[in-house]
Amino acid sequence: MIIVMKQNSSEEQVGEVISLIEKLGYKAHLSRGVERTIIGVIGHKDKSAIQSFASLDSVESVIPILKPFKIASREMHLEPTVVDVGGVKIGGERITVIAGPCSVESEEQIVRIAHAVKDAGAQMLRGGAYKPRTSPYAFQGLEEEGLKYLARAKKETGLKIVTEIVAIGDTDVLVKYVDMIQIGARNCQNFALLKAVGQSGMPVILKRGMATTIKEFIQAAEYILSEGNPNVVLCERGVRTFEDSTRNTLDLSAVALIKEWSHLPVIVDPSHGTGVRELVTPMSRAAIAAGADGLIIEVHDHPEEAFSDGPQSLKPDQFRECLKEMAKIAAAMGRTV
Ligand code: PEP
Ligand code: MN
């Protein structure tokens, strides 16, 4: 249920409605938009009692939310959310470009690639220090050492940093070094991890699981939001289908549908979404046309030697070209890169 307050309702009246909601044993989630103040009624109890709030003087209407997610829903928050990552805004007019290698391999490697992606026009740097690898024998990441190298790359280039978390216990160390935390596809429905990251308050990129429906994906985001962390960016990175010529099937319809259903920013990862270097630029163009707020792209200057995901990584000059192509589509969409 959401309670839409009348436009001229006072702070005091908003407070009164919130305390009535809480008295009935629900949680109230306040959302102040430019136009309207909305109060979400959160909880698993039957909410029929809330219907009577419609008769309060300060209340315009009481509307049921039929979707399985609440705080993430459009009804709850009419304006699109903009997530601010240390000054880089995700969800505004400008398309956010995040780029970097799959894994942090050494200090020189990450600093070198950071400079390359910055020169080409990226606003944020990616690089995994804790890698969720399919095989336990594959490179698992440099862990805290890798975070230190990312921090060094940030210091040299000014790029904001995003890196993946794979274990709850690593939250405290991650927040010391990075600007944004990524929850990878394999942990999309790791609810304990979602809650921990929610409690950290850090901006989060939540990637869609490889077998997660759009509704399940937004409900995963709801776990983070319901811990009081509003800074969630959703990332479409492909789902697993019968198709085996690409690594995953990039579901761009998810971008358009999430934009209908939710106010959260949506970005696209065409690197994992296709697994094929040649497809990264075409899918980046398509992502912007579908309404994406940003791209996260793997870039490596020696992809043939990369510790992970070399075949899907763009070289820096290809990345530069990719950005130019993206700029054309962004202009057609009334946006910039
Ligand atoms: C990654 O970003 O390197 C990664 C492992 O992505 P995903 O979780 O989408 O597979
Ligand atoms: Mn990767």
Short mmCIF file of C-alpha atoms and ligand atoms in Angstrom, two decimals:
data_model
loop_
_atom_site.label_atom_id
_atom_site.label_comp_id
_atom_site.label_asym_id
_atom_site.label_seq_id
_atom_site.Cartn_x
_atom_site.Cartn_y
_atom_site.Cartn_z
CA MET A 1 0.00 0.00 0.00
CA ILE A 2 1.10 3.56 -0.58
CA ILE A 3 -0.42 6.63 0.95
CA VAL A 4 -0.31 9.71 -1.24
CA MET A 5 -0.36 12.86 0.87
CA LYS A 6 -2.22 15.99 -0.26
CA GLN A 7 0.05 18.58 -1.81
CA ASN A 8 -0.42 21.09 1.01
CA SER A 9 -0.01 18.57 3.83
CA SER A 10 2.25 19.74 6.66
CA GLU A 11 5.28 18.05 8.23
CA GLU A 12 3.13 17.44 11.27
CA GLN A 13 0.44 15.66 9.25
CA VAL A 14 3.06 13.49 7.54
CA GLY A 15 4.42 12.63 11.00
CA GLU A 16 0.92 11.75 12.23
CA VAL A 17 0.31 9.35 9.35
CA ILE A 18 3.69 7.69 9.93
CA SER A 19 2.96 7.15 13.61
CA LEU A 20 -0.47 5.71 12.82
CA ILE A 21 1.17 3.27 10.38
CA GLU A 22 3.74 2.26 12.98
CA LYS A 23 1.09 1.85 15.67
CA LEU A 24 -0.59 -0.72 13.47
CA GLY A 25 2.68 -2.66 13.35
CA TYR A 26 3.96 -1.76 9.87
CA LYS A 27 7.11 0.04 8.76
CA ALA A 28 6.62 3.41 7.04
CA HIS A 29 8.85 4.39 4.13
CA LEU A 30 8.78 8.09 3.34
CA SER A 31 9.45 9.31 -0.19
CA ARG A 32 9.42 13.02 -0.85
CA GLY A 33 9.19 13.83 -4.52
CA VAL A 34 9.16 17.24 -6.16
CA GLU A 35 5.42 16.94 -6.72
CA ARG A 36 4.17 14.65 -4.00
CA THR A 37 4.96 13.07 -0.68
CA ILE A 38 4.31 9.35 -0.61
CA ILE A 39 4.42 7.04 2.38
CA GLY A 40 4.87 3.34 1.73
CA VAL A 41 3.36 0.88 4.19
CA ILE A 42 5.77 -2.03 4.47
CA GLY A 43 5.16 -5.32 6.23
CA HIS A 44 3.74 -8.75 5.60
CA LYS A 45 0.55 -8.39 7.66
CA ASP A 46 -2.83 -7.88 6.00
CA LYS A 47 -3.10 -4.18 5.16
CA SER A 48 -6.86 -3.74 4.86
CA ALA A 49 -6.85 -1.43 7.93
CA ILE A 50 -4.77 1.06 5.95
CA GLN A 51 -7.64 1.60 3.50
CA SER A 52 -9.40 3.76 6.11
CA PHE A 53 -6.51 6.28 5.99
CA ALA A 54 -8.16 7.60 2.81
CA SER A 55 -10.62 9.48 5.01
CA LEU A 56 -7.88 11.49 6.78
CA ASP A 57 -7.85 15.21 5.85
CA SER A 58 -4.20 15.19 4.85
CA VAL A 59 -4.43 12.09 2.63
CA GLU A 60 -5.20 12.27 -1.08
CA SER A 61 -5.41 8.56 -1.79
CA VAL A 62 -4.47 5.07 -0.66
CA ILE A 63 -3.26 2.84 -3.46
CA PRO A 64 -2.35 -0.86 -3.30
CA ILE A 65 0.99 -1.85 -4.84
CA LEU A 66 0.33 -5.10 -6.61
CA LYS A 67 3.96 -5.81 -7.56
CA PRO A 68 6.10 -7.97 -5.28
CA PHE A 69 8.51 -5.07 -4.70
CA LYS A 70 7.54 -1.87 -2.92
CA ILE A 71 10.33 0.64 -2.22
CA ALA A 72 11.81 -0.08 -5.66
CA SER A 73 8.51 0.50 -7.43
CA ARG A 74 7.64 3.49 -9.60
CA GLU A 75 4.46 4.06 -7.60
CA MET A 76 6.57 4.69 -4.52
CA HIS A 77 8.90 7.19 -6.20
CA LEU A 78 7.64 9.00 -9.25
CA GLU A 79 10.89 10.69 -10.27
CA PRO A 80 13.81 8.56 -11.45
CA THR A 81 16.43 8.01 -8.75
CA VAL A 82 19.89 9.42 -9.32
CA VAL A 83 22.64 7.60 -7.41
CA ASP A 84 25.56 9.83 -6.53
CA VAL A 85 28.92 8.08 -6.37
CA GLY A 86 31.26 10.73 -4.99
CA GLY A 87 30.01 13.24 -7.56
CA VAL A 88 29.46 10.82 -10.46
CA LYS A 89 25.73 10.74 -10.97
CA ILE A 90 24.13 7.55 -12.25
CA GLY A 91 20.59 8.00 -13.58
CA GLY A 92 20.77 11.58 -14.76
CA GLU A 93 20.98 12.96 -18.27
CA ARG A 94 24.58 11.86 -18.71
CA ILE A 95 25.23 8.20 -19.49
CA THR A 96 27.74 6.88 -16.92
CA VAL A 97 30.60 4.88 -18.36
CA ILE A 98 32.42 2.49 -16.04
CA ALA A 99 35.39 0.65 -17.52
CA GLY A 100 38.42 -1.40 -16.56
CA PRO A 101 39.76 -4.91 -16.48
CA CYS A 102 37.87 -7.92 -15.22
CA SER A 103 40.51 -8.47 -12.53
CA VAL A 104 43.09 -6.32 -10.81
CA GLU A 105 46.30 -8.17 -11.73
CA SER A 106 49.06 -5.85 -10.45
CA GLU A 107 49.53 -2.24 -9.42
CA GLU A 108 51.09 -1.29 -12.78
CA GLN A 109 48.31 -3.03 -14.71
CA ILE A 110 45.41 -1.30 -12.96
CA VAL A 111 47.07 2.14 -12.90
CA ARG A 112 47.96 1.85 -16.61
CA ILE A 113 44.46 0.77 -17.63
CA ALA A 114 42.90 3.40 -15.37
CA HIS A 115 44.78 6.11 -17.26
CA ALA A 116 43.76 4.58 -20.59
CA VAL A 117 40.04 4.43 -19.79
CA LYS A 118 40.10 7.89 -18.22
CA ASP A 119 41.74 9.36 -21.36
CA ALA A 120 39.07 7.69 -23.49
CA GLY A 121 36.28 9.26 -21.40
CA ALA A 122 35.28 6.80 -18.65
CA GLN A 123 33.99 8.25 -15.37
CA MET A 124 34.55 5.25 -13.15
CA LEU A 125 37.02 2.39 -12.91
CA ARG A 126 36.07 -1.25 -12.43
CA GLY A 127 38.37 -4.12 -11.44
CA GLY A 128 37.79 -7.26 -9.39
CA ALA A 129 39.93 -7.92 -6.33
CA TYR A 130 37.73 -10.76 -5.07
CA LYS A 131 36.74 -12.90 -8.04
CA PRO A 132 33.80 -15.32 -8.05
CA ARG A 133 35.36 -17.91 -10.35
CA THR A 134 33.59 -21.03 -11.61
CA SER A 135 36.66 -23.13 -10.87
CA PRO A 136 38.36 -23.04 -7.47
CA TYR A 137 41.68 -23.42 -9.32
CA ALA A 138 41.20 -20.24 -11.39
CA PHE A 139 42.70 -16.88 -10.28
CA GLN A 140 40.70 -15.74 -7.24
CA GLY A 141 41.86 -12.13 -7.09
CA LEU A 142 44.48 -10.16 -5.14
CA GLU A 143 42.02 -9.37 -2.32
CA GLU A 144 43.03 -6.44 -0.07
CA GLU A 145 46.26 -5.94 -2.02
CA GLY A 146 44.10 -5.44 -5.11
CA LEU A 147 41.95 -2.90 -3.26
CA LYS A 148 45.09 -0.93 -2.43
CA TYR A 149 46.05 -0.90 -6.09
CA LEU A 150 42.57 0.32 -7.02
CA ALA A 151 42.90 3.11 -4.45
CA ARG A 152 46.23 4.04 -6.04
CA ALA A 153 44.62 4.14 -9.50
CA LYS A 154 41.91 6.39 -8.08
CA LYS A 155 44.47 8.73 -6.55
CA GLU A 156 46.31 9.04 -9.87
CA THR A 157 43.30 9.45 -12.14
CA GLY A 158 40.45 10.73 -9.96
CA LEU A 159 38.23 7.91 -11.27
CA LYS A 160 35.71 6.57 -8.76
CA ILE A 161 36.13 2.88 -8.01
CA VAL A 162 33.70 -0.03 -8.12
CA THR A 163 34.65 -3.57 -7.14
CA GLU A 164 32.86 -6.81 -6.40
CA ILE A 165 32.13 -8.22 -2.96
CA VAL A 166 31.83 -11.99 -2.59
CA ALA A 167 31.63 -12.48 1.19
CA ILE A 168 29.81 -10.62 3.96
CA GLY A 169 32.96 -10.57 6.06
CA ASP A 170 34.74 -8.41 3.45
CA THR A 171 32.32 -5.46 3.75
CA ASP A 172 34.42 -3.54 6.28
CA VAL A 173 37.61 -3.79 4.27
CA LEU A 174 35.92 -2.91 0.98
CA VAL A 175 34.30 0.28 2.28
CA LYS A 176 37.74 1.57 3.29
CA TYR A 177 38.97 1.63 -0.32
CA VAL A 178 36.13 1.87 -2.81
CA ASP A 179 33.31 4.23 -3.80
CA MET A 180 30.81 1.62 -4.89
CA ILE A 181 30.27 -2.08 -4.27
CA GLN A 182 29.26 -4.57 -6.96
CA ILE A 183 27.18 -7.62 -6.19
CA GLY A 184 27.82 -10.05 -9.00
CA ALA A 185 25.39 -12.26 -10.91
CA ARG A 186 26.27 -15.29 -8.79
CA ASN A 187 25.27 -13.47 -5.60
CA CYS A 188 22.19 -11.67 -6.90
CA GLN A 189 19.99 -13.65 -4.53
CA ASN A 190 22.47 -14.08 -1.69
CA PHE A 191 20.08 -12.41 0.72
CA ALA A 192 22.49 -12.21 3.65
CA LEU A 193 25.03 -10.42 1.43
CA LEU A 194 22.34 -8.08 0.09
CA LYS A 195 21.36 -7.15 3.64
CA ALA A 196 24.98 -6.57 4.69
CA VAL A 197 25.60 -4.30 1.72
CA GLY A 198 22.29 -2.57 2.44
CA GLN A 199 23.46 -1.85 5.97
CA SER A 200 26.78 -0.47 4.72
CA GLY A 201 24.91 2.42 3.06
CA MET A 202 27.42 2.33 0.16
CA PRO A 203 26.28 2.83 -3.45
CA VAL A 204 25.73 -0.60 -4.99
CA ILE A 205 25.66 -2.10 -8.47
CA LEU A 206 23.44 -5.15 -8.30
CA LYS A 207 23.92 -7.47 -11.28
CA ARG A 208 21.12 -9.65 -12.52
CA GLY A 209 21.58 -13.33 -11.77
CA MET A 210 21.98 -15.57 -14.78
CA ALA A 211 18.66 -17.28 -14.05
CA THR A 212 16.86 -14.47 -12.25
CA THR A 213 13.57 -13.14 -13.59
CA ILE A 214 13.08 -9.40 -13.74
CA LYS A 215 10.67 -9.53 -10.81
CA GLU A 216 13.13 -11.57 -8.73
CA PHE A 217 15.90 -9.16 -9.71
CA ILE A 218 13.99 -6.11 -8.46
CA GLN A 219 13.04 -7.98 -5.28
CA ALA A 220 16.75 -8.61 -4.71
CA ALA A 221 17.24 -4.83 -4.93
CA GLU A 222 14.39 -4.46 -2.44
CA TYR A 223 16.51 -6.33 0.14
CA ILE A 224 19.14 -3.57 -0.09
CA LEU A 225 16.58 -0.76 -0.12
CA SER A 226 14.68 -2.15 2.83
CA GLU A 227 17.85 -1.92 4.94
CA GLY A 228 17.65 1.85 4.43
CA ASN A 229 20.16 2.10 1.57
CA PRO A 230 18.58 3.94 -1.39
CA ASN A 231 21.75 3.91 -3.54
CA VAL A 232 21.06 0.95 -5.79
CA VAL A 233 21.88 0.69 -9.49
CA LEU A 234 20.62 -2.37 -11.36
CA CYS A 235 22.80 -4.00 -14.01
CA GLU A 236 21.55 -6.20 -16.85
CA ARG A 237 24.40 -8.55 -17.75
CA GLY A 238 22.70 -11.28 -19.72
CA VAL A 239 20.89 -14.45 -18.76
CA ARG A 240 21.56 -18.04 -19.63
CA THR A 241 19.59 -19.45 -22.55
CA PHE A 242 19.95 -22.26 -25.09
CA GLU A 243 22.09 -19.96 -27.23
CA ASP A 244 25.74 -20.99 -27.11
CA SER A 245 27.36 -18.63 -29.63
CA THR A 246 27.35 -15.89 -27.02
CA ARG A 247 28.33 -16.27 -23.37
CA ASN A 248 24.90 -15.06 -22.19
CA THR A 249 21.83 -13.60 -23.87
CA LEU A 250 21.76 -9.88 -23.17
CA ASP A 251 18.17 -9.07 -22.29
CA LEU A 252 17.70 -5.45 -23.29
CA SER A 253 13.95 -5.75 -22.84
CA ALA A 254 14.78 -5.94 -19.12
CA VAL A 255 16.15 -2.38 -19.30
CA ALA A 256 12.95 -0.99 -20.76
CA LEU A 257 10.74 -3.03 -18.42
CA ILE A 258 12.67 -2.13 -15.26
CA LYS A 259 12.37 1.53 -16.28
CA GLU A 260 8.58 1.05 -16.40
CA TRP A 261 8.37 -0.70 -13.08
CA SER A 262 11.08 0.97 -11.02
CA HIS A 263 12.67 4.36 -10.40
CA LEU A 264 16.14 2.82 -9.95
CA PRO A 265 18.89 3.53 -12.48
CA VAL A 266 19.72 0.69 -14.86
CA ILE A 267 23.09 0.05 -16.49
CA VAL A 268 24.17 -2.63 -18.96
CA ASP A 269 27.23 -4.89 -19.05
CA PRO A 270 27.71 -5.84 -22.71
CA SER A 271 31.01 -7.61 -21.90
CA HIS A 272 29.57 -10.41 -19.77
CA GLY A 273 26.29 -10.05 -21.66
CA THR A 274 27.90 -11.32 -24.86
CA GLY A 275 31.36 -12.64 -24.01
CA VAL A 276 32.46 -11.53 -27.48
CA ARG A 277 34.63 -8.44 -27.98
CA GLU A 278 33.13 -7.62 -31.39
CA LEU A 279 29.63 -7.44 -29.90
CA VAL A 280 30.44 -5.01 -27.12
CA THR A 281 30.11 -1.81 -29.17
CA PRO A 282 26.89 -2.79 -30.99
CA MET A 283 25.28 -3.83 -27.70
CA SER A 284 26.47 -0.63 -25.99
CA ARG A 285 24.70 1.37 -28.69
CA ALA A 286 21.59 -0.75 -28.30
CA ALA A 287 21.66 -0.42 -24.50
CA ILE A 288 21.54 3.36 -24.72
CA ALA A 289 18.73 3.18 -27.26
CA ALA A 290 16.80 0.93 -24.85
CA GLY A 291 17.09 3.57 -22.12
CA ALA A 292 20.11 2.44 -20.08
CA ASP A 293 21.65 5.00 -17.73
CA GLY A 294 25.15 3.64 -18.07
CA LEU A 295 27.49 0.94 -19.30
CA ILE A 296 30.06 -1.17 -17.50
CA ILE A 297 32.65 -2.40 -19.97
CA GLU A 298 35.70 -4.59 -19.59
CA VAL A 299 38.87 -3.03 -21.02
CA HIS A 300 42.37 -4.52 -21.03
CA ASP A 301 45.47 -3.32 -22.86
CA HIS A 302 46.81 -6.89 -23.28
CA PRO A 303 43.63 -8.98 -23.40
CA GLU A 304 45.52 -12.04 -24.65
CA GLU A 305 47.40 -12.08 -21.33
CA ALA A 306 44.46 -11.14 -19.09
CA PHE A 307 43.98 -13.30 -15.97
CA SER A 308 40.23 -13.41 -16.71
CA ASP A 309 37.78 -12.48 -19.46
CA GLY A 310 40.34 -11.45 -22.08
CA PRO A 311 38.18 -12.54 -25.06
CA GLN A 312 35.42 -10.09 -24.13
CA SER A 313 37.70 -7.18 -23.20
CA LEU A 314 38.07 -4.19 -25.49
CA LYS A 315 41.52 -2.73 -26.09
CA PRO A 316 41.77 0.96 -25.10
CA ASP A 317 41.54 2.22 -28.70
CA GLN A 318 38.46 0.04 -29.29
CA PHE A 319 36.96 1.42 -26.10
CA ARG A 320 37.57 4.96 -27.34
CA GLU A 321 35.74 4.13 -30.57
CA CYS A 322 32.95 2.51 -28.58
CA LEU A 323 32.43 5.72 -26.63
CA LYS A 324 32.22 7.71 -29.86
CA GLU A 325 29.56 5.37 -31.17
CA MET A 326 27.69 5.57 -27.89
CA ALA A 327 27.75 9.37 -28.02
CA LYS A 328 25.83 9.30 -31.34
CA ILE A 329 23.01 7.23 -29.92
CA ALA A 330 23.02 9.22 -26.67
CA ALA A 331 22.53 12.43 -28.67
CA ALA A 332 19.55 10.89 -30.47
CA MET A 333 18.10 10.04 -27.04
CA GLY A 334 18.63 13.59 -25.73
CA ARG A 335 21.48 12.46 -23.48
CA THR A 336 25.25 12.80 -23.32
CA VAL A 337 28.10 10.37 -22.66
C1 PEP B 1 32.50 -9.23 -13.39
O1 PEP B 1 31.97 -8.10 -13.42
O2 PEP B 1 33.72 -9.42 -13.61
C2 PEP B 1 31.63 -10.41 -13.15
C3 PEP B 1 32.10 -11.51 -12.58
O3 PEP B 1 30.37 -10.21 -13.61
P1 PEP B 1 29.04 -11.11 -13.43
O4 PEP B 1 28.79 -11.16 -11.97
O5 PEP B 1 28.02 -10.32 -14.19
O6 PEP B 1 29.33 -12.44 -14.05
MN MN B 2 34.70 -10.39 -15.91
#
